[in-house]
Tab-separated table of C-alpha atoms in Angstrom:
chain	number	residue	atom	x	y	z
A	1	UNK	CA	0.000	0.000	0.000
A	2	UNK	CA	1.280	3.459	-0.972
A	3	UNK	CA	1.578	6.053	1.833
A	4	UNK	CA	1.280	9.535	2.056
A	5	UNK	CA	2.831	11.104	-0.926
A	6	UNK	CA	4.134	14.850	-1.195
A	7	UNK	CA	5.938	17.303	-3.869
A	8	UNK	CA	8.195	18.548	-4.034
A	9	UNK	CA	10.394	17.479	-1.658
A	10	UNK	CA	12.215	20.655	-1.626
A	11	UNK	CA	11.646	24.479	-3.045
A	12	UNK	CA	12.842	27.958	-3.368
A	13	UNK	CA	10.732	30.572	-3.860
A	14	UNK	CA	11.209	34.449	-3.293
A	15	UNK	CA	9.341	36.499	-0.961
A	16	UNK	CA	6.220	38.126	-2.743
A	17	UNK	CA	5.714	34.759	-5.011
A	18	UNK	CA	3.445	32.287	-5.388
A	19	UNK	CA	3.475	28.456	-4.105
A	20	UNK	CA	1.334	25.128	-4.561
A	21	UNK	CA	2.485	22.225	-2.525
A	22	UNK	CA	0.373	18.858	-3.334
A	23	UNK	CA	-1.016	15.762	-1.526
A	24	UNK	CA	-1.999	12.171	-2.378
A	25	UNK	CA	-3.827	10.220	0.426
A	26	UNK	CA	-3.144	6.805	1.485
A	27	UNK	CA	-5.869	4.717	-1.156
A	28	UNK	CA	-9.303	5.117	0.657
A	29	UNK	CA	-8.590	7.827	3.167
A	30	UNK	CA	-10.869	11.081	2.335
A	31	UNK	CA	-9.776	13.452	4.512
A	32	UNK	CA	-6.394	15.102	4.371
A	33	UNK	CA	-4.743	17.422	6.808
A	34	UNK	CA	-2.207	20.164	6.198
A	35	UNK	CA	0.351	21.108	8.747
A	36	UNK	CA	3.221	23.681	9.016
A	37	UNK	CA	6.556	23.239	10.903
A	38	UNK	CA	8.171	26.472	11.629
A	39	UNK	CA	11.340	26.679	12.893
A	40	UNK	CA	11.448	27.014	16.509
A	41	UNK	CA	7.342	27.208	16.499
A	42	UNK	CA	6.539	23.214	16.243
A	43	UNK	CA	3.660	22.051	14.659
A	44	UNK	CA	0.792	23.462	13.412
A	45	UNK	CA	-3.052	23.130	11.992
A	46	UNK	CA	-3.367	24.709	9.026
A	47	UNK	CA	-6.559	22.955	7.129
A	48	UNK	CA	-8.555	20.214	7.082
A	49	UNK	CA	-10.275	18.632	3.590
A	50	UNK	CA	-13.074	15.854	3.721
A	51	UNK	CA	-14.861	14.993	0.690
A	52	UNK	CA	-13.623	17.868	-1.177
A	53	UNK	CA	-13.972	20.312	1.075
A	54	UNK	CA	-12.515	22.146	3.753
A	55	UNK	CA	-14.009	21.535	6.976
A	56	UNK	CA	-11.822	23.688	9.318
A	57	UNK	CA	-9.001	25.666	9.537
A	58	UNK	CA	-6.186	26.666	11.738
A	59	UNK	CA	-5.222	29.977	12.665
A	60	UNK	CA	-3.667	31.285	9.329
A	61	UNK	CA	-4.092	34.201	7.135
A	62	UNK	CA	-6.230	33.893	3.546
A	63	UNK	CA	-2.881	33.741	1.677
A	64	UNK	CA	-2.860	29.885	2.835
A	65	UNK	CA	-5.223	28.198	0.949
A	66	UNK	CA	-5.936	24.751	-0.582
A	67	UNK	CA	-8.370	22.256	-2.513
A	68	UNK	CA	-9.501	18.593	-2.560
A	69	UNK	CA	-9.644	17.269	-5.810
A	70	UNK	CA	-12.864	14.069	-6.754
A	71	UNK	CA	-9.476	11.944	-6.185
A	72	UNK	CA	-9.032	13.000	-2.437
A	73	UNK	CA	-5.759	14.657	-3.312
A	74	UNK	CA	-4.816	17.642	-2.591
A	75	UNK	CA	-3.076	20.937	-2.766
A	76	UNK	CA	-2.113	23.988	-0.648
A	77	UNK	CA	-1.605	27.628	-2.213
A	78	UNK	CA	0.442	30.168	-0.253
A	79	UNK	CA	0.296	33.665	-1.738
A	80	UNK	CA	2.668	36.853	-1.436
A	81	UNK	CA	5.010	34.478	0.439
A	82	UNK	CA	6.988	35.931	3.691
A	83	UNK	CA	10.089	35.049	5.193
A	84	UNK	CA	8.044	33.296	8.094
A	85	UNK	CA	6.636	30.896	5.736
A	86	UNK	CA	9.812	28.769	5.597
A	87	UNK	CA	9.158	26.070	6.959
A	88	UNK	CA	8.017	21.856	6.543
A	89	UNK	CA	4.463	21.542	5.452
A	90	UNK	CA	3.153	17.989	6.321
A	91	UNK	CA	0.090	16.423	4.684
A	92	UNK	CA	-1.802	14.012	6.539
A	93	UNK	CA	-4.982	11.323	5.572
A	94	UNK	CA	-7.238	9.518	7.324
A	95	UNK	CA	-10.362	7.800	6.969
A	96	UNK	CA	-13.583	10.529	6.697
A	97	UNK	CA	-16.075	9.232	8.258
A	98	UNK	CA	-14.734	7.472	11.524
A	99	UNK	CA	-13.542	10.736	13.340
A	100	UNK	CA	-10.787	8.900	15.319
A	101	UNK	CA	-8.987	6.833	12.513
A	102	UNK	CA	-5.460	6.869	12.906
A	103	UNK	CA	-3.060	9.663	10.806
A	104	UNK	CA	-1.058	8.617	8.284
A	105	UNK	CA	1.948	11.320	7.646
A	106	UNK	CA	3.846	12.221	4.351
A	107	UNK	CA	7.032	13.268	4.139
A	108	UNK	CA	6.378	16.668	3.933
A	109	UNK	CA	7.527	19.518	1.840
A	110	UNK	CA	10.789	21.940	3.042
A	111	UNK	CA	9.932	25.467	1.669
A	112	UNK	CA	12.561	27.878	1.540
A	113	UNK	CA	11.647	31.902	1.135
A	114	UNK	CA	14.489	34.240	0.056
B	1	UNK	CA	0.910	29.491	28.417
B	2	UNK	CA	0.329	26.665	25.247
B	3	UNK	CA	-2.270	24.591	25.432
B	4	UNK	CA	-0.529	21.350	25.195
B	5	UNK	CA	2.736	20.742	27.359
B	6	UNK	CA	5.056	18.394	26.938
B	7	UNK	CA	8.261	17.365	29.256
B	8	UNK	CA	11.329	17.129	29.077
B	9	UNK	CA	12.227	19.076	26.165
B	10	UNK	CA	15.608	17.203	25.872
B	11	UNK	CA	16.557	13.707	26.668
B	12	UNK	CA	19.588	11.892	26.757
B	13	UNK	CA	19.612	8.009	27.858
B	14	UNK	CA	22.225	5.054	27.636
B	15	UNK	CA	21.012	1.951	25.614
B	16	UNK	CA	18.307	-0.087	27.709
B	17	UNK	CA	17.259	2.443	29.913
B	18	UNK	CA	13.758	2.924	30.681
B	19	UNK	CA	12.275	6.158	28.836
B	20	UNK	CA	9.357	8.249	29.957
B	21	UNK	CA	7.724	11.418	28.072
B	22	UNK	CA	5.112	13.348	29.842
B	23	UNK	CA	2.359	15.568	28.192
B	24	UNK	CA	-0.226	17.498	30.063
B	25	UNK	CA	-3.222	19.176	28.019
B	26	UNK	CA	-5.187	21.719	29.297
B	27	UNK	CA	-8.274	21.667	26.046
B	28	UNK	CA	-11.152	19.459	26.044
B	29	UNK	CA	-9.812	16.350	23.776
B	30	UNK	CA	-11.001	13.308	22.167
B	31	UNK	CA	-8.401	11.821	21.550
B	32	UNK	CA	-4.396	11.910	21.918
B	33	UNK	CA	-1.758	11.472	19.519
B	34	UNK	CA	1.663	10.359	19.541
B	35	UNK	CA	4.260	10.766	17.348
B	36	UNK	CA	7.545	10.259	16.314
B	37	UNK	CA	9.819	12.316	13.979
B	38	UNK	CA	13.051	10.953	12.630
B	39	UNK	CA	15.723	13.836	11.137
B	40	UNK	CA	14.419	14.907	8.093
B	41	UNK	CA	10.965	15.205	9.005
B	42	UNK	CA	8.752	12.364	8.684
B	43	UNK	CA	6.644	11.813	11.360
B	44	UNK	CA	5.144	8.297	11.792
B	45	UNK	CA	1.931	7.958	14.520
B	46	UNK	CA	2.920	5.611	17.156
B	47	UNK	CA	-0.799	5.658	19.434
B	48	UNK	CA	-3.979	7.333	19.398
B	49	UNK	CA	-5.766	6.626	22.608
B	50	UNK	CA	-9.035	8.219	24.156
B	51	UNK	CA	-8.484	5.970	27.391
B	52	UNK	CA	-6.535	3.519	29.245
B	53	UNK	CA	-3.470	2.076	27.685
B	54	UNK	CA	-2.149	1.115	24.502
B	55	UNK	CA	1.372	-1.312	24.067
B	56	UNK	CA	2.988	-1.679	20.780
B	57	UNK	CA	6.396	-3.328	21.151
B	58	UNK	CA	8.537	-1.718	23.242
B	59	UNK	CA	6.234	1.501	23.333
B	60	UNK	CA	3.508	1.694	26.289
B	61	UNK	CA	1.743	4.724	26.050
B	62	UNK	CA	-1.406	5.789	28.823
B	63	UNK	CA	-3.805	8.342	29.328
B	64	UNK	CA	-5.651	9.681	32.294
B	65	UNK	CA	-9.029	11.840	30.993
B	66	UNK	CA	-9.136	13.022	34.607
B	67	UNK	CA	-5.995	14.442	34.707
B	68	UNK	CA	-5.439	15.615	31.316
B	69	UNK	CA	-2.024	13.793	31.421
B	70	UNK	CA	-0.588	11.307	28.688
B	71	UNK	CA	2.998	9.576	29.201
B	72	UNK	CA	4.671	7.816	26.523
B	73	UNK	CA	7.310	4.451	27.733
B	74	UNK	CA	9.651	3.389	25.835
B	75	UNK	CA	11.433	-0.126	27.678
B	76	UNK	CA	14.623	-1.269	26.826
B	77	UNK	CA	15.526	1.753	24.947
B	78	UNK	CA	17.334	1.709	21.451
B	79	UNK	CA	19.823	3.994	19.939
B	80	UNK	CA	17.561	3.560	17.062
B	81	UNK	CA	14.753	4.830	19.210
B	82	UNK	CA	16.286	8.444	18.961
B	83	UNK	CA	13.994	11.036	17.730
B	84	UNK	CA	11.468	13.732	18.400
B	85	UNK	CA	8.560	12.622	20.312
B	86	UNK	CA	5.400	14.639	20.260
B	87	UNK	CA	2.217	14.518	21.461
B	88	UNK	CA	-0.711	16.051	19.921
B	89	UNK	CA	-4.678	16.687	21.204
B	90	UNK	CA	-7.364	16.067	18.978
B	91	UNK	CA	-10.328	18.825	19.775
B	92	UNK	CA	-13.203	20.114	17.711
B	93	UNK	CA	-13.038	19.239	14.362
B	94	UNK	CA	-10.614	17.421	14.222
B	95	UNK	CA	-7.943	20.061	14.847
B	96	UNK	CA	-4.619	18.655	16.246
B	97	UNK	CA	-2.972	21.390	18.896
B	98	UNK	CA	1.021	19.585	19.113
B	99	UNK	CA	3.166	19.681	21.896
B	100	UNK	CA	6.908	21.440	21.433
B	101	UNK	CA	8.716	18.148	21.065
B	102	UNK	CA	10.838	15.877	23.285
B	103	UNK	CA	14.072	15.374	21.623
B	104	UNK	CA	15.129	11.534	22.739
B	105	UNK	CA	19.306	10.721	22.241
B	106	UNK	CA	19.971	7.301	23.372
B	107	UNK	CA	23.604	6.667	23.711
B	108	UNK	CA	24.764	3.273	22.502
Protein backbone atom coordinates (compact mmCIF):
# COMPACT_ATOMS: atom_id res chain seq x y z
CA UNK A 1 0.00 0.00 0.00
CA UNK A 2 1.28 3.46 -0.97
CA UNK A 3 1.58 6.05 1.83
CA UNK A 4 1.28 9.53 2.06
CA UNK A 5 2.83 11.10 -0.93
CA UNK A 6 4.13 14.85 -1.20
CA UNK A 7 5.94 17.30 -3.87
CA UNK A 8 8.19 18.55 -4.03
CA UNK A 9 10.39 17.48 -1.66
CA UNK A 10 12.21 20.65 -1.63
CA UNK A 11 11.65 24.48 -3.04
CA UNK A 12 12.84 27.96 -3.37
CA UNK A 13 10.73 30.57 -3.86
CA UNK A 14 11.21 34.45 -3.29
CA UNK A 15 9.34 36.50 -0.96
CA UNK A 16 6.22 38.13 -2.74
CA UNK A 17 5.71 34.76 -5.01
CA UNK A 18 3.44 32.29 -5.39
CA UNK A 19 3.48 28.46 -4.10
CA UNK A 20 1.33 25.13 -4.56
CA UNK A 21 2.49 22.23 -2.53
CA UNK A 22 0.37 18.86 -3.33
CA UNK A 23 -1.02 15.76 -1.53
CA UNK A 24 -2.00 12.17 -2.38
CA UNK A 25 -3.83 10.22 0.43
CA UNK A 26 -3.14 6.81 1.48
CA UNK A 27 -5.87 4.72 -1.16
CA UNK A 28 -9.30 5.12 0.66
CA UNK A 29 -8.59 7.83 3.17
CA UNK A 30 -10.87 11.08 2.34
CA UNK A 31 -9.78 13.45 4.51
CA UNK A 32 -6.39 15.10 4.37
CA UNK A 33 -4.74 17.42 6.81
CA UNK A 34 -2.21 20.16 6.20
CA UNK A 35 0.35 21.11 8.75
CA UNK A 36 3.22 23.68 9.02
CA UNK A 37 6.56 23.24 10.90
CA UNK A 38 8.17 26.47 11.63
CA UNK A 39 11.34 26.68 12.89
CA UNK A 40 11.45 27.01 16.51
CA UNK A 41 7.34 27.21 16.50
CA UNK A 42 6.54 23.21 16.24
CA UNK A 43 3.66 22.05 14.66
CA UNK A 44 0.79 23.46 13.41
CA UNK A 45 -3.05 23.13 11.99
CA UNK A 46 -3.37 24.71 9.03
CA UNK A 47 -6.56 22.96 7.13
CA UNK A 48 -8.56 20.21 7.08
CA UNK A 49 -10.27 18.63 3.59
CA UNK A 50 -13.07 15.85 3.72
CA UNK A 51 -14.86 14.99 0.69
CA UNK A 52 -13.62 17.87 -1.18
CA UNK A 53 -13.97 20.31 1.07
CA UNK A 54 -12.51 22.15 3.75
CA UNK A 55 -14.01 21.53 6.98
CA UNK A 56 -11.82 23.69 9.32
CA UNK A 57 -9.00 25.67 9.54
CA UNK A 58 -6.19 26.67 11.74
CA UNK A 59 -5.22 29.98 12.66
CA UNK A 60 -3.67 31.29 9.33
CA UNK A 61 -4.09 34.20 7.13
CA UNK A 62 -6.23 33.89 3.55
CA UNK A 63 -2.88 33.74 1.68
CA UNK A 64 -2.86 29.88 2.83
CA UNK A 65 -5.22 28.20 0.95
CA UNK A 66 -5.94 24.75 -0.58
CA UNK A 67 -8.37 22.26 -2.51
CA UNK A 68 -9.50 18.59 -2.56
CA UNK A 69 -9.64 17.27 -5.81
CA UNK A 70 -12.86 14.07 -6.75
CA UNK A 71 -9.48 11.94 -6.19
CA UNK A 72 -9.03 13.00 -2.44
CA UNK A 73 -5.76 14.66 -3.31
CA UNK A 74 -4.82 17.64 -2.59
CA UNK A 75 -3.08 20.94 -2.77
CA UNK A 76 -2.11 23.99 -0.65
CA UNK A 77 -1.60 27.63 -2.21
CA UNK A 78 0.44 30.17 -0.25
CA UNK A 79 0.30 33.67 -1.74
CA UNK A 80 2.67 36.85 -1.44
CA UNK A 81 5.01 34.48 0.44
CA UNK A 82 6.99 35.93 3.69
CA UNK A 83 10.09 35.05 5.19
CA UNK A 84 8.04 33.30 8.09
CA UNK A 85 6.64 30.90 5.74
CA UNK A 86 9.81 28.77 5.60
CA UNK A 87 9.16 26.07 6.96
CA UNK A 88 8.02 21.86 6.54
CA UNK A 89 4.46 21.54 5.45
CA UNK A 90 3.15 17.99 6.32
CA UNK A 91 0.09 16.42 4.68
CA UNK A 92 -1.80 14.01 6.54
CA UNK A 93 -4.98 11.32 5.57
CA UNK A 94 -7.24 9.52 7.32
CA UNK A 95 -10.36 7.80 6.97
CA UNK A 96 -13.58 10.53 6.70
CA UNK A 97 -16.08 9.23 8.26
CA UNK A 98 -14.73 7.47 11.52
CA UNK A 99 -13.54 10.74 13.34
CA UNK A 100 -10.79 8.90 15.32
CA UNK A 101 -8.99 6.83 12.51
CA UNK A 102 -5.46 6.87 12.91
CA UNK A 103 -3.06 9.66 10.81
CA UNK A 104 -1.06 8.62 8.28
CA UNK A 105 1.95 11.32 7.65
CA UNK A 106 3.85 12.22 4.35
CA UNK A 107 7.03 13.27 4.14
CA UNK A 108 6.38 16.67 3.93
CA UNK A 109 7.53 19.52 1.84
CA UNK A 110 10.79 21.94 3.04
CA UNK A 111 9.93 25.47 1.67
CA UNK A 112 12.56 27.88 1.54
CA UNK A 113 11.65 31.90 1.14
CA UNK A 114 14.49 34.24 0.06
CA UNK B 1 0.91 29.49 28.42
CA UNK B 2 0.33 26.66 25.25
CA UNK B 3 -2.27 24.59 25.43
CA UNK B 4 -0.53 21.35 25.19
CA UNK B 5 2.74 20.74 27.36
CA UNK B 6 5.06 18.39 26.94
CA UNK B 7 8.26 17.36 29.26
CA UNK B 8 11.33 17.13 29.08
CA UNK B 9 12.23 19.08 26.17
CA UNK B 10 15.61 17.20 25.87
CA UNK B 11 16.56 13.71 26.67
CA UNK B 12 19.59 11.89 26.76
CA UNK B 13 19.61 8.01 27.86
CA UNK B 14 22.23 5.05 27.64
CA UNK B 15 21.01 1.95 25.61
CA UNK B 16 18.31 -0.09 27.71
CA UNK B 17 17.26 2.44 29.91
CA UNK B 18 13.76 2.92 30.68
CA UNK B 19 12.27 6.16 28.84
CA UNK B 20 9.36 8.25 29.96
CA UNK B 21 7.72 11.42 28.07
CA UNK B 22 5.11 13.35 29.84
CA UNK B 23 2.36 15.57 28.19
CA UNK B 24 -0.23 17.50 30.06
CA UNK B 25 -3.22 19.18 28.02
CA UNK B 26 -5.19 21.72 29.30
CA UNK B 27 -8.27 21.67 26.05
CA UNK B 28 -11.15 19.46 26.04
CA UNK B 29 -9.81 16.35 23.78
CA UNK B 30 -11.00 13.31 22.17
CA UNK B 31 -8.40 11.82 21.55
CA UNK B 32 -4.40 11.91 21.92
CA UNK B 33 -1.76 11.47 19.52
CA UNK B 34 1.66 10.36 19.54
CA UNK B 35 4.26 10.77 17.35
CA UNK B 36 7.55 10.26 16.31
CA UNK B 37 9.82 12.32 13.98
CA UNK B 38 13.05 10.95 12.63
CA UNK B 39 15.72 13.84 11.14
CA UNK B 40 14.42 14.91 8.09
CA UNK B 41 10.96 15.21 9.01
CA UNK B 42 8.75 12.36 8.68
CA UNK B 43 6.64 11.81 11.36
CA UNK B 44 5.14 8.30 11.79
CA UNK B 45 1.93 7.96 14.52
CA UNK B 46 2.92 5.61 17.16
CA UNK B 47 -0.80 5.66 19.43
CA UNK B 48 -3.98 7.33 19.40
CA UNK B 49 -5.77 6.63 22.61
CA UNK B 50 -9.04 8.22 24.16
CA UNK B 51 -8.48 5.97 27.39
CA UNK B 52 -6.54 3.52 29.24
CA UNK B 53 -3.47 2.08 27.68
CA UNK B 54 -2.15 1.11 24.50
CA UNK B 55 1.37 -1.31 24.07
CA UNK B 56 2.99 -1.68 20.78
CA UNK B 57 6.40 -3.33 21.15
CA UNK B 58 8.54 -1.72 23.24
CA UNK B 59 6.23 1.50 23.33
CA UNK B 60 3.51 1.69 26.29
CA UNK B 61 1.74 4.72 26.05
CA UNK B 62 -1.41 5.79 28.82
CA UNK B 63 -3.80 8.34 29.33
CA UNK B 64 -5.65 9.68 32.29
CA UNK B 65 -9.03 11.84 30.99
CA UNK B 66 -9.14 13.02 34.61
CA UNK B 67 -6.00 14.44 34.71
CA UNK B 68 -5.44 15.61 31.32
CA UNK B 69 -2.02 13.79 31.42
CA UNK B 70 -0.59 11.31 28.69
CA UNK B 71 3.00 9.58 29.20
CA UNK B 72 4.67 7.82 26.52
CA UNK B 73 7.31 4.45 27.73
CA UNK B 74 9.65 3.39 25.83
CA UNK B 75 11.43 -0.13 27.68
CA UNK B 76 14.62 -1.27 26.83
CA UNK B 77 15.53 1.75 24.95
CA UNK B 78 17.33 1.71 21.45
CA UNK B 79 19.82 3.99 19.94
CA UNK B 80 17.56 3.56 17.06
CA UNK B 81 14.75 4.83 19.21
CA UNK B 82 16.29 8.44 18.96
CA UNK B 83 13.99 11.04 17.73
CA UNK B 84 11.47 13.73 18.40
CA UNK B 85 8.56 12.62 20.31
CA UNK B 86 5.40 14.64 20.26
CA UNK B 87 2.22 14.52 21.46
CA UNK B 88 -0.71 16.05 19.92
CA UNK B 89 -4.68 16.69 21.20
CA UNK B 90 -7.36 16.07 18.98
CA UNK B 91 -10.33 18.83 19.77
CA UNK B 92 -13.20 20.11 17.71
CA UNK B 93 -13.04 19.24 14.36
CA UNK B 94 -10.61 17.42 14.22
CA UNK B 95 -7.94 20.06 14.85
CA UNK B 96 -4.62 18.65 16.25
CA UNK B 97 -2.97 21.39 18.90
CA UNK B 98 1.02 19.59 19.11
CA UNK B 99 3.17 19.68 21.90
CA UNK B 100 6.91 21.44 21.43
CA UNK B 101 8.72 18.15 21.06
CA UNK B 102 10.84 15.88 23.28
CA UNK B 103 14.07 15.37 21.62
CA UNK B 104 15.13 11.53 22.74
CA UNK B 105 19.31 10.72 22.24
CA UNK B 106 19.97 7.30 23.37
CA UNK B 107 23.60 6.67 23.71
CA UNK B 108 24.76 3.27 22.50
Amino acid sequence: EAGVTQSPTHLIKTRGQQVTLRCSPISGHTSVYWYQQALGLGLQFLLWYDEGEERNRGNFPPRFSGRQFPNYSSELNVNALELEDSALYLCASSLGGAYNSPLHFGNGTRLTVT
Amino acid sequence: KNEVEQSPQNLTAQEGEFITINCSYSVGISALHWLQQHPGGGIVSLFMLSSGKKKHGRLIATINIQEKHSSLHITASHPRDSAVYICAAKGSARQLTFGSGTQLTVLP
